[in-house]
């Protein structure tokens, strides 16, 4: 399944050098593991130079051996238990955690992000130890890095992402992904999956990382490995949400947690057992990594409390009386005639009553609930302010005179907030002097109600307020449609840009992209003083395939060659189709010897990948010219021309070979 990732944009971000990436010892560890000739002893020696990573590595290994076996005590044992792929990813994850503990994006909570990622990694490990769909040590790393796209956006676009995160608080009905797409034509799901793939995590991991937040989009068959990993990631993320939630919010999250757990085959007891174990590990790992953790009660206790709260809310539901003729429930107090045409449910509002008089609150509440409104109460202005920001009511009924903060002061304070500006506020007062009413309207009050309250007049005021609220909601929906259209337009533009930079036959980037990318890599090489190499690949005797077998066969040969080339290249290499039968490979951070070795792998792969067509085997081969940047070259074109010269040599030598026009390995790159 091809993920909707803007490859061109990702490669551009990667070339900028600003994406979160491993550093120091972690980078040395990753490079050693990529080198097939390196020995375990050499790897252990490098790891021991970082005592912090040694401790984390051994703890990760001990988390897998169980309680009935001898504890791991050495780096060598840990390497054998974990395996090199897991060690590489652990080094990557812990390096990012150490290097990006803080940043300049003010609205991005780095500490909460990393402790949440830790919980998600531990939860993935605990879940997978039961589902057995993958190696537990590898899914720990997957859980730790699954949200890395958010960190990357906060790092790349600190000021703009700060604004995006603040908008999620203002527009809670709009997803973070949508706002990211509008701002960057890229979202954290896409960017994170691309980074995981680029770091070498297999498809079975980086694809579920993309779909974890919206598993219904994946289309995986139920019970498949990808399905279980995706749902497990979703459950692990929700466990992190529960652990990081405020104490009073946790019980209300448990029913949803059990529903998510059922998707991976866990019953309530299993979910509670897994989560309790995750919390214990979280405390231990948090201390080791110097991350803040929280005290979380047993999950069974949270579940029981959640059920009690749900039962209490059900018991407090407004009473109904039965219509003897129709057998349908009617609201108690229907005689006030608030809704005589439409159903109460279609017109129901969230209403907050703020009054220091408990009897008045009860009286108004009874009227409102009788016609289907959802009502909460606040006994004073201060708590009314807090509840308004949390509950986000459509309408507030506020008493003018209250101890502490008056109704007018509360209204003025609310109008200074984004949420409060959209609330319809009706103030109750026994003072009807013109000056006082003018003061009320000037401070943001929408309507007033004289005391004592007349139920029929209150109903009329509510209908008037509801009309205003509906108009505002329609306006908000129109704005959302415009935002959605803008997001779709951004996606369409991005796809058009990708098509413009992609070769339709091979799926490789085209010549236009290659020219831009060479420029970028040349700048990175100049800035970092690192080597840069290039290969020009030409399909031998390609015209013969077209002349002898037709263009369809020629296209098939090109596809076969492209697949072999791509499979033989390294993760950091960039390949583009620059002509009919010609390809350009850009090799960042690569000297001449390494580029020649890579080119030989490519030549061998093409030679040993014959094409079977209509019962016939068609063999193919390529000639490759290789060049590396040296101190004589003044611009990127010089590098490509030198590789072209080498390609000419390869053809003159009889084709199906690799050549370079540079006699010896160049010295350090000195930018001109």
XYZ file of C-alpha atoms in Angstrom:
672
model
C 0.000 0.000 0.000
C 1.489 3.310 -1.077
C 1.185 5.959 1.612
C 0.188 9.493 0.563
C 3.603 10.932 1.370
C 5.088 13.856 -0.525
C 8.436 12.238 -1.322
C 9.808 15.315 -3.053
C 9.019 17.562 -0.118
C 10.411 15.056 2.375
C 13.649 14.781 0.427
C 13.842 18.582 0.372
C 13.388 18.731 4.158
C 15.952 15.990 4.609
C 18.449 17.808 2.427
C 18.048 20.945 4.545
C 19.750 19.139 7.431
C 17.174 20.461 9.917
C 15.143 17.284 10.441
C 15.646 15.607 13.850
C 18.452 13.100 13.410
C 20.813 11.001 15.571
C 24.046 12.527 16.777
C 27.325 11.586 18.414
C 27.754 8.035 19.662
C 24.299 7.059 18.429
C 25.269 7.990 14.869
C 28.476 5.940 15.180
C 26.441 2.958 16.462
C 24.001 3.173 13.564
C 26.798 3.373 10.984
C 28.615 0.403 12.521
C 25.461 -1.708 12.406
C 24.925 -0.745 8.751
C 28.469 -1.930 7.979
C 28.148 -5.687 7.541
C 31.877 -6.178 8.131
C 31.827 -4.700 11.669
C 32.167 -7.086 14.610
C 30.046 -7.299 17.771
C 33.116 -6.534 19.860
C 33.767 -3.292 18.012
C 30.119 -2.294 18.403
C 30.222 -3.031 22.128
C 33.360 -0.913 22.496
C 31.649 2.093 20.857
C 28.536 1.645 23.005
C 30.605 1.601 26.194
C 31.831 5.120 25.451
C 28.305 6.324 26.339
C 27.494 5.142 29.895
C 23.947 6.518 29.700
C 23.171 4.423 26.610
C 24.754 1.368 28.235
C 22.302 1.625 31.127
C 19.327 2.096 28.821
C 20.401 -0.774 26.573
C 20.796 -3.215 29.459
C 17.462 -2.174 30.962
C 15.743 -2.703 27.600
C 17.272 -6.192 27.369
C 16.226 -7.087 30.909
C 12.672 -6.038 30.083
C 12.545 -8.921 27.617
C 14.206 -11.833 29.413
C 11.488 -12.198 32.065
C 11.734 -12.665 35.798
C 12.726 -16.338 35.762
C 16.065 -15.870 34.040
C 19.356 -14.379 35.084
C 19.491 -10.625 34.589
C 21.513 -9.191 31.706
C 24.619 -7.484 33.036
C 26.882 -6.799 30.037
C 26.658 -4.947 26.744
C 27.536 -8.077 24.774
C 24.646 -10.016 26.338
C 22.275 -7.148 25.691
C 23.304 -7.076 22.024
C 22.591 -10.788 21.674
C 19.191 -10.530 23.383
C 18.002 -7.446 21.514
C 19.483 -8.034 18.075
C 21.177 -5.408 15.908
C 18.012 -3.904 14.326
C 16.552 -3.143 17.750
C 19.875 -1.744 19.023
C 20.084 0.555 16.010
C 16.562 1.879 16.585
C 17.112 2.219 20.338
C 20.221 4.277 19.666
C 18.189 6.415 17.280
C 15.303 6.918 19.714
C 17.418 7.691 22.770
C 19.641 10.031 20.758
C 16.607 12.025 19.638
C 15.289 12.090 23.208
C 18.590 13.460 24.499
C 19.088 15.990 21.696
C 15.534 17.332 21.437
C 14.444 17.632 25.059
C 13.653 21.273 24.453
C 13.162 23.616 21.537
C 11.889 26.980 20.374
C 8.276 26.005 19.617
C 6.579 27.556 22.650
C 3.242 25.731 22.431
C 4.908 22.316 21.996
C 5.262 20.600 25.388
C 8.552 18.728 24.899
C 8.529 17.057 28.322
C 4.949 15.821 27.919
C 5.723 14.673 24.376
C 8.676 12.530 25.404
C 7.126 10.997 28.523
C 4.037 10.210 26.434
C 6.221 8.565 23.778
C 7.893 6.523 26.514
C 4.522 5.273 27.777
C 3.499 4.451 24.211
C 6.699 2.471 23.640
C 6.312 0.514 26.882
C 2.639 -0.127 26.146
C 3.494 -1.403 22.647
C 6.045 -3.768 24.146
C 3.578 -5.063 26.750
C 0.776 -5.481 24.205
C 2.995 -7.269 21.680
C 4.334 -9.674 24.300
C 0.772 -11.012 24.347
C -0.224 -10.710 20.686
C 3.137 -12.033 19.396
C 2.782 -10.241 16.057
C 6.300 -8.783 16.170
C 9.474 -8.728 18.240
C 8.748 -6.893 21.487
C 12.095 -5.098 21.450
C 11.401 -3.651 17.998
C 7.863 -2.462 18.755
C 9.153 -0.653 21.859
C 11.202 1.472 19.475
C 8.210 1.842 17.157
C 6.045 3.140 20.006
C 8.804 5.492 21.148
C 9.183 7.025 17.680
C 5.633 6.767 16.283
C 4.877 10.463 16.943
C 8.216 11.779 15.718
C 6.453 13.704 12.953
C 5.076 16.143 15.550
C 8.573 16.745 16.919
C 9.877 17.250 13.384
C 7.275 19.912 12.569
C 7.965 21.686 15.875
C 11.681 21.631 14.995
C 11.390 22.656 11.341
C 8.675 25.294 11.732
C 8.852 26.392 15.360
C 7.000 29.704 14.925
C 4.371 28.442 12.476
C 3.758 25.222 14.447
C 3.289 27.257 17.592
C 0.396 28.999 15.834
C -1.032 25.683 14.625
C -1.036 24.215 18.132
C -2.724 27.313 19.522
C -5.401 27.049 16.836
C -6.204 23.503 17.984
C -7.262 25.040 21.296
C -9.415 27.642 19.572
C -10.996 25.313 17.012
C -11.465 22.054 18.876
C -13.644 20.596 16.129
C -10.745 20.760 13.643
C -8.104 18.039 13.825
C -4.409 18.753 14.229
C -3.734 16.929 10.942
C -6.102 19.270 9.079
C -4.479 22.390 10.508
C -0.991 21.039 9.709
C -2.062 20.269 6.154
C -3.334 23.805 5.694
C -0.154 25.343 7.099
C 2.538 23.115 5.556
C 0.859 20.931 2.856
C 2.221 18.123 5.010
C 1.110 16.603 8.315
C 2.820 14.812 11.179
C 1.448 11.410 10.122
C 3.038 11.649 6.670
C 6.293 13.141 7.886
C 6.666 10.654 10.745
C 6.074 7.628 8.494
C 8.561 8.971 5.942
C 11.195 9.469 8.641
C 10.691 5.963 10.035
C 11.003 4.489 6.544
C 14.121 6.561 5.876
C 15.664 5.330 9.136
C 15.234 1.751 7.980
C 12.159 0.604 9.895
C 10.389 -2.026 7.778
C 7.109 -1.360 5.994
C 5.188 -3.465 8.503
C 6.121 -0.819 11.119
C 6.146 2.534 9.349
C 2.823 1.931 7.579
C 0.921 1.217 10.841
C 2.579 4.298 12.352
C 0.890 6.346 9.631
C -2.532 4.720 10.093
C -2.531 4.431 13.909
C -4.533 7.653 14.385
C -7.094 6.653 11.735
C -7.025 2.824 11.499
C -10.230 2.717 9.463
C -8.320 4.318 6.543
C -5.823 1.447 6.311
C -8.126 -1.241 4.924
C -6.122 -4.021 6.578
C -7.955 -7.336 6.863
C -9.005 -8.027 10.446
C -6.507 -10.221 12.261
C -3.655 -9.555 9.843
C -0.268 -8.612 11.231
C -0.559 -5.022 10.020
C -4.076 -4.754 11.466
C -2.960 -5.890 14.917
C 0.129 -3.618 14.945
C -1.968 -0.614 13.875
C -4.632 -1.238 16.518
C -1.937 -1.919 19.116
C -0.340 1.449 18.362
C -3.725 3.087 18.787
C -4.213 1.358 22.134
C -0.690 2.268 23.270
C -1.301 5.922 22.405
C -4.557 5.891 24.369
C -2.826 4.315 27.384
C -0.426 7.279 27.259
C -3.409 9.649 27.131
C -4.889 8.025 30.250
C -1.586 8.167 32.130
C -1.055 11.850 31.285
C -4.670 12.936 31.859
C -5.690 14.873 34.938
C -6.674 12.696 37.877
C -10.370 13.590 37.667
C -10.509 12.850 33.918
C -8.999 9.343 33.955
C -12.095 7.369 35.091
C -14.120 8.792 32.190
C -11.543 7.461 29.689
C -11.693 3.825 30.771
C -14.738 2.702 28.776
C -13.046 3.848 25.568
C -9.807 2.089 26.579
C -11.630 -1.229 27.007
C -13.276 -0.782 23.589
C -9.873 -0.191 21.965
C -8.404 -3.161 23.846
C -11.152 -5.402 22.470
C -9.912 -4.604 18.952
C -6.681 -6.506 19.711
C -8.504 -9.301 21.549
C -8.004 -8.114 25.151
C -10.730 -8.434 27.758
C -11.107 -6.012 30.657
C -8.878 -7.993 33.026
C -6.099 -8.216 30.427
C -6.257 -4.499 29.662
C -6.002 -3.658 33.362
C -3.093 -6.065 33.888
C -1.173 -4.772 30.858
C -1.691 -1.125 31.820
C -0.716 -1.614 35.466
C 2.542 -3.194 34.285
C 3.158 -0.308 31.883
C 2.761 2.231 34.707
C 5.350 0.370 36.818
C 7.808 0.321 33.916
C 7.076 3.987 33.217
C 8.150 4.944 36.733
C 11.433 3.019 36.388
C 12.237 4.253 32.885
C 11.235 7.801 33.790
C 13.834 7.853 36.525
C 16.484 6.463 34.171
C 15.708 8.948 31.401
C 15.022 11.879 33.758
C 11.470 12.236 32.482
C 8.567 13.360 34.641
C 6.046 10.625 35.472
C 2.751 10.620 37.367
C 1.165 8.492 40.064
C -1.627 6.452 38.464
C -4.015 4.261 40.516
C -4.708 0.690 39.421
C -6.688 0.623 36.196
C -9.391 -1.541 37.766
C -9.885 1.172 40.365
C -10.158 3.777 37.602
C -12.653 1.601 35.727
C -14.832 1.098 38.796
C -14.851 4.810 39.506
C -15.748 5.523 35.884
C -18.729 3.184 36.093
C -19.882 4.865 39.304
C -19.681 8.302 37.672
C -21.625 7.078 34.625
C -24.302 5.564 36.858
C -24.576 8.836 38.804
C -25.057 10.853 35.622
C -27.755 8.451 34.464
C -29.577 8.743 37.789
C -29.564 12.549 37.466
C -31.237 12.503 34.017
C -34.404 14.678 33.874
C -37.669 12.793 34.579
C -40.179 12.203 31.813
C -43.878 11.541 31.838
C -45.740 9.284 29.465
C -48.292 10.506 26.918
C -51.110 8.061 27.521
C -52.486 8.420 24.021
C -49.339 8.087 21.967
C -47.147 6.209 24.434
C -44.297 8.643 23.814
C -42.369 10.435 26.573
C -43.035 14.161 26.937
C -40.786 16.588 28.810
C -41.991 17.486 32.265
C -42.958 21.174 32.154
C -43.892 21.046 28.470
C -46.696 23.417 29.385
C -44.278 26.379 29.191
C -44.436 25.977 25.424
C -40.746 26.521 24.743
C -40.740 24.165 21.766
C -44.014 23.639 20.056
C -42.849 22.568 16.610
C -39.451 20.914 16.507
C -38.108 18.119 18.682
C -36.265 19.106 21.834
C -33.201 17.109 20.837
C -32.743 19.062 17.610
C -32.755 22.346 19.543
C -30.941 21.298 22.699
C -28.221 23.639 23.932
C -25.452 23.456 26.491
C -26.408 26.012 29.138
C -24.403 27.246 32.126
C -26.257 28.935 35.006
C -24.115 31.178 37.232
C -25.894 32.416 40.371
C -25.030 32.457 44.067
C -28.687 31.670 44.923
C -29.087 27.875 44.894
C -32.883 28.051 44.781
C -32.799 30.324 41.734
C -30.351 27.982 39.976
C -32.634 25.021 40.705
C -35.700 26.893 39.446
C -34.064 27.906 36.161
C -32.461 24.514 35.703
C -35.827 22.766 36.015
C -37.276 24.958 33.274
C -34.312 24.354 30.959
C -33.996 20.606 31.486
C -37.726 20.147 31.000
C -37.299 21.146 27.365
C -34.185 19.098 26.736
C -31.276 21.444 27.370
C -28.045 20.175 28.928
C -27.455 22.253 32.053
C -24.649 22.737 34.562
C -24.406 25.197 37.434
C -21.773 27.426 39.017
C -22.267 29.087 42.442
C -20.073 32.149 41.756
C -18.319 34.119 39.057
C -14.879 32.545 39.511
C -16.062 28.954 39.139
C -18.396 30.139 36.372
C -15.385 31.373 34.399
C -13.567 28.034 34.809
C -16.634 25.977 33.873
C -17.379 28.169 30.846
C -13.905 27.591 29.406
C -14.109 23.836 30.061
C -17.796 23.162 29.290
C -17.962 25.612 26.344
C -21.697 26.335 26.652
C -23.825 27.720 23.856
C -25.625 29.989 26.300
C -25.012 31.334 29.805
C -27.610 32.692 32.237
C -25.720 34.899 34.698
C -26.886 36.779 37.773
C -25.758 40.405 37.830
C -25.036 40.750 41.534
C -22.818 38.041 43.043
C -20.102 38.100 45.700
C -16.533 38.338 44.380
C -16.933 38.553 40.612
C -20.186 40.124 39.414
C -22.068 39.028 36.313
C -20.802 42.056 34.383
C -17.169 41.362 35.380
C -17.587 37.713 34.397
C -19.001 38.732 31.004
C -16.168 41.194 30.407
C -13.556 38.543 31.244
C -15.178 35.936 28.996
C -15.317 38.302 26.032
C -11.522 38.596 26.207
C -11.132 34.852 25.464
C -11.580 33.080 22.129
C -14.094 30.595 23.573
C -16.007 33.226 25.545
C -16.537 35.506 22.559
C -18.928 33.009 20.976
C -21.142 32.365 24.035
C -24.604 33.948 24.133
C -24.938 35.609 27.575
C -28.255 36.447 29.189
C -27.991 38.375 32.456
C -30.600 38.251 35.242
C -31.233 41.495 37.087
C -33.780 43.285 39.193
C -32.290 46.616 38.078
C -33.881 47.910 34.893
C -32.524 51.455 34.854
C -31.486 52.465 31.353
C -27.958 53.328 32.442
C -27.435 49.875 33.973
C -28.758 48.080 30.905
C -26.545 50.186 28.633
C -23.578 49.242 30.856
C -24.505 45.581 30.516
C -24.724 45.655 26.707
C -21.499 47.648 26.391
C -19.664 44.970 28.404
C -20.789 42.162 26.113
C -24.184 41.008 27.435
C -26.510 39.800 24.654
C -29.844 39.983 26.482
C -31.297 40.520 29.950
C -34.057 38.952 32.061
C -35.895 40.726 34.851
C -36.411 39.086 38.213
C -38.609 37.443 39.301
C -38.331 34.973 36.413
C -41.431 34.356 34.294
C -41.085 30.887 32.670
C -42.900 31.888 29.480
C -40.793 35.030 29.060
C -37.635 32.985 29.717
C -38.713 30.525 27.020
C -39.163 33.394 24.572
C -35.722 34.799 25.450
C -34.208 31.359 24.894
C -35.780 31.056 21.461
C -34.379 34.463 20.507
C -30.943 33.456 21.761
C -31.175 30.138 19.958
C -31.786 31.852 16.632
C -28.584 33.859 17.104
C -26.669 30.750 18.125
C -27.906 28.860 15.062
C -26.798 31.667 12.770
C -23.368 31.594 14.417
C -23.171 27.821 13.998
C -24.090 28.125 10.324
C -21.355 30.731 9.937
C -18.888 28.406 11.658
C -19.903 25.569 9.332
C -19.360 27.815 6.327
C -15.918 28.731 7.647
C -15.131 25.060 8.184
C -16.181 24.298 4.616
C -13.837 27.031 3.405
C -11.014 25.644 5.566
C -11.711 22.124 4.297
C -11.723 23.366 0.720
C -8.414 25.157 1.324
C -6.931 21.966 2.780
C -8.133 19.904 -0.191
C -6.740 22.506 -2.551
C -3.380 22.360 -0.751
C -3.370 18.566 -1.073
C -4.263 18.799 -4.778
C -1.499 21.329 -5.372
C 0.936 19.132 -3.533
C -0.031 16.117 -5.626
C 0.291 18.121 -8.810
C 3.737 19.224 -7.710
C 4.673 15.626 -6.999
C 3.404 14.522 -10.414
C 5.428 17.314 -12.026
C 8.561 15.970 -10.377
C 7.922 12.241 -10.971
C 8.621 9.991 -13.945
C 5.376 8.165 -14.753
C 6.987 4.965 -16.060
C 9.437 4.133 -13.271
C 7.981 6.144 -10.376
C 11.422 7.732 -9.913
C 11.873 11.507 -9.589
C 12.467 13.134 -12.964
C 15.219 15.332 -14.367
C 13.710 18.528 -12.958
C 13.760 17.087 -9.465
C 17.279 15.717 -9.946
C 18.642 19.165 -10.861
C 17.060 20.724 -7.751
C 18.280 17.910 -5.516
C 21.864 18.058 -6.758
C 21.889 21.764 -5.899
C 20.600 21.027 -2.389
C 23.109 18.255 -1.727
C 25.925 20.429 -3.061
C 25.005 23.108 -0.514
C 24.841 20.541 2.309
C 28.236 19.212 1.267
C 29.680 22.742 1.288
C 28.173 23.548 4.657
C 29.173 20.301 6.401
C 32.434 19.710 4.486
C 31.297 16.158 3.704
C 31.943 14.190 0.483
C 29.375 13.988 -2.299
C 29.347 11.517 -5.194
C 27.173 10.837 -8.223
C 26.577 8.021 -10.730
C 25.278 8.278 -14.276
C 23.707 4.970 -15.367
C 22.934 4.087 -18.984
C 21.053 0.943 -20.127
C 23.269 -0.893 -22.597
C 21.938 -1.333 -26.151
C 18.513 -0.019 -25.156
C 17.652 1.078 -28.703
C 17.924 -2.562 -29.746
C 15.090 -3.540 -27.374
C 12.809 -0.906 -28.874
C 13.763 -1.711 -32.487
C 13.639 -5.503 -32.115
C 10.783 -6.023 -29.681
C 8.780 -2.791 -29.675
C 8.372 0.068 -27.256
C 6.205 -1.977 -24.871
C 9.100 -4.363 -24.317
C 11.460 -1.400 -23.996
C 9.265 0.062 -21.273
C 9.194 -3.298 -19.474
C 13.004 -3.465 -19.589
C 13.241 0.056 -18.150
C 10.915 -0.887 -15.292
C 12.940 -4.026 -14.602
C 16.213 -2.084 -14.602
C 14.699 0.630 -12.369
C 13.584 -1.972 -9.823
C 17.010 -3.608 -9.746
C 18.759 -0.232 -9.379
C 16.493 0.854 -6.533
C 16.955 -2.445 -4.687
C 20.751 -2.217 -4.838
C 21.065 1.361 -3.595
C 21.402 2.465 0.028
C 18.777 4.297 2.041
C 20.493 7.679 1.656
C 21.003 7.445 -2.114
C 18.647 9.381 -4.413
C 17.892 8.024 -7.894
C 16.159 9.892 -10.732
C 15.376 9.104 -14.359
C 16.984 11.908 -16.348
C 16.510 10.643 -19.925
C 15.071 7.861 -22.021
C 17.431 5.141 -20.758
C 19.583 7.182 -18.379
C 19.479 7.463 -14.597
C 21.280 9.729 -12.157
C 22.111 8.605 -8.611
C 23.127 11.171 -5.990
C 25.158 9.729 -3.116
C 25.360 12.104 -0.129
C 28.121 11.679 2.451
C 29.894 9.205 0.142
C 33.493 9.132 -1.059
C 34.780 7.695 -4.343
C 35.584 4.183 -3.068
C 32.171 3.740 -1.440
C 30.427 5.104 -4.538
C 32.321 2.670 -6.790
C 31.361 -0.235 -4.534
C 27.731 0.848 -4.607
C 27.808 1.210 -8.391
C 29.206 -2.316 -8.736
C 26.285 -3.651 -6.644
C 23.898 -1.854 -8.966
C 25.586 -3.263 -12.100
C 25.530 -6.783 -10.654
C 21.868 -6.472 -9.610
C 20.783 -5.422 -13.125
C 22.817 -8.160 -14.774
C 21.248 -10.798 -12.546
C 17.642 -9.646 -12.938
C 16.551 -10.967 -16.365
C 13.070 -10.127 -17.625
C 10.703 -13.001 -18.457
C 8.380 -12.057 -21.336
C 6.216 -14.525 -23.232
C 8.386 -17.428 -22.163
C 11.634 -15.716 -23.167
C 14.336 -14.392 -20.847
C 15.613 -10.967 -21.841
C 18.891 -10.053 -20.183
C 20.002 -6.488 -19.660
C 23.037 -4.645 -18.399
C 24.109 -1.112 -17.561
C 27.217 1.008 -17.872
C 27.924 3.297 -14.941
C 30.114 6.360 -14.603
C 31.056 7.465 -11.083
C 32.462 10.773 -9.848
C 33.002 12.443 -6.494
C 33.295 16.102 -5.655
C 36.830 17.437 -5.544
C 38.466 20.797 -5.008
C 38.567 21.570 -8.733
C 34.791 21.486 -9.135
C 33.108 24.875 -8.767
C 29.457 23.920 -9.245
C 27.140 20.867 -9.240
C 27.196 20.596 -13.039
C 30.912 19.832 -12.831
C 30.192 16.734 -10.781
C 27.596 15.455 -13.273
C 29.911 16.174 -16.234
C 32.724 14.204 -14.578
C 30.348 11.266 -14.057
C 29.295 11.545 -17.735
C 32.957 11.359 -18.747
C 33.309 8.193 -16.697
C 30.191 6.736 -18.365
C 31.800 7.332 -21.768
C 34.850 5.384 -20.562
C 32.629 2.513 -19.413
C 30.986 2.296 -22.827
C 34.340 2.415 -24.605
C 35.530 -0.488 -22.416
C 32.758 -2.706 -23.792
C 29.796 -1.737 -21.573
C 28.411 -3.610 -18.518
C 31.086 -2.125 -16.276
C 31.764 0.643 -13.769
C 34.324 3.360 -14.446
C 35.579 6.621 -12.943
C 37.552 9.416 -14.574
C 39.209 10.299 -11.270
C 42.453 8.452 -10.692
C 42.619 8.639 -6.904
C 40.467 9.418 -3.893
C 40.152 13.203 -3.511
C 41.124 15.078 -0.390
C 38.736 16.864 1.984
C 36.083 18.996 0.348
C 36.952 22.666 0.442
C 33.996 24.786 -0.691
C 34.986 27.172 -3.489
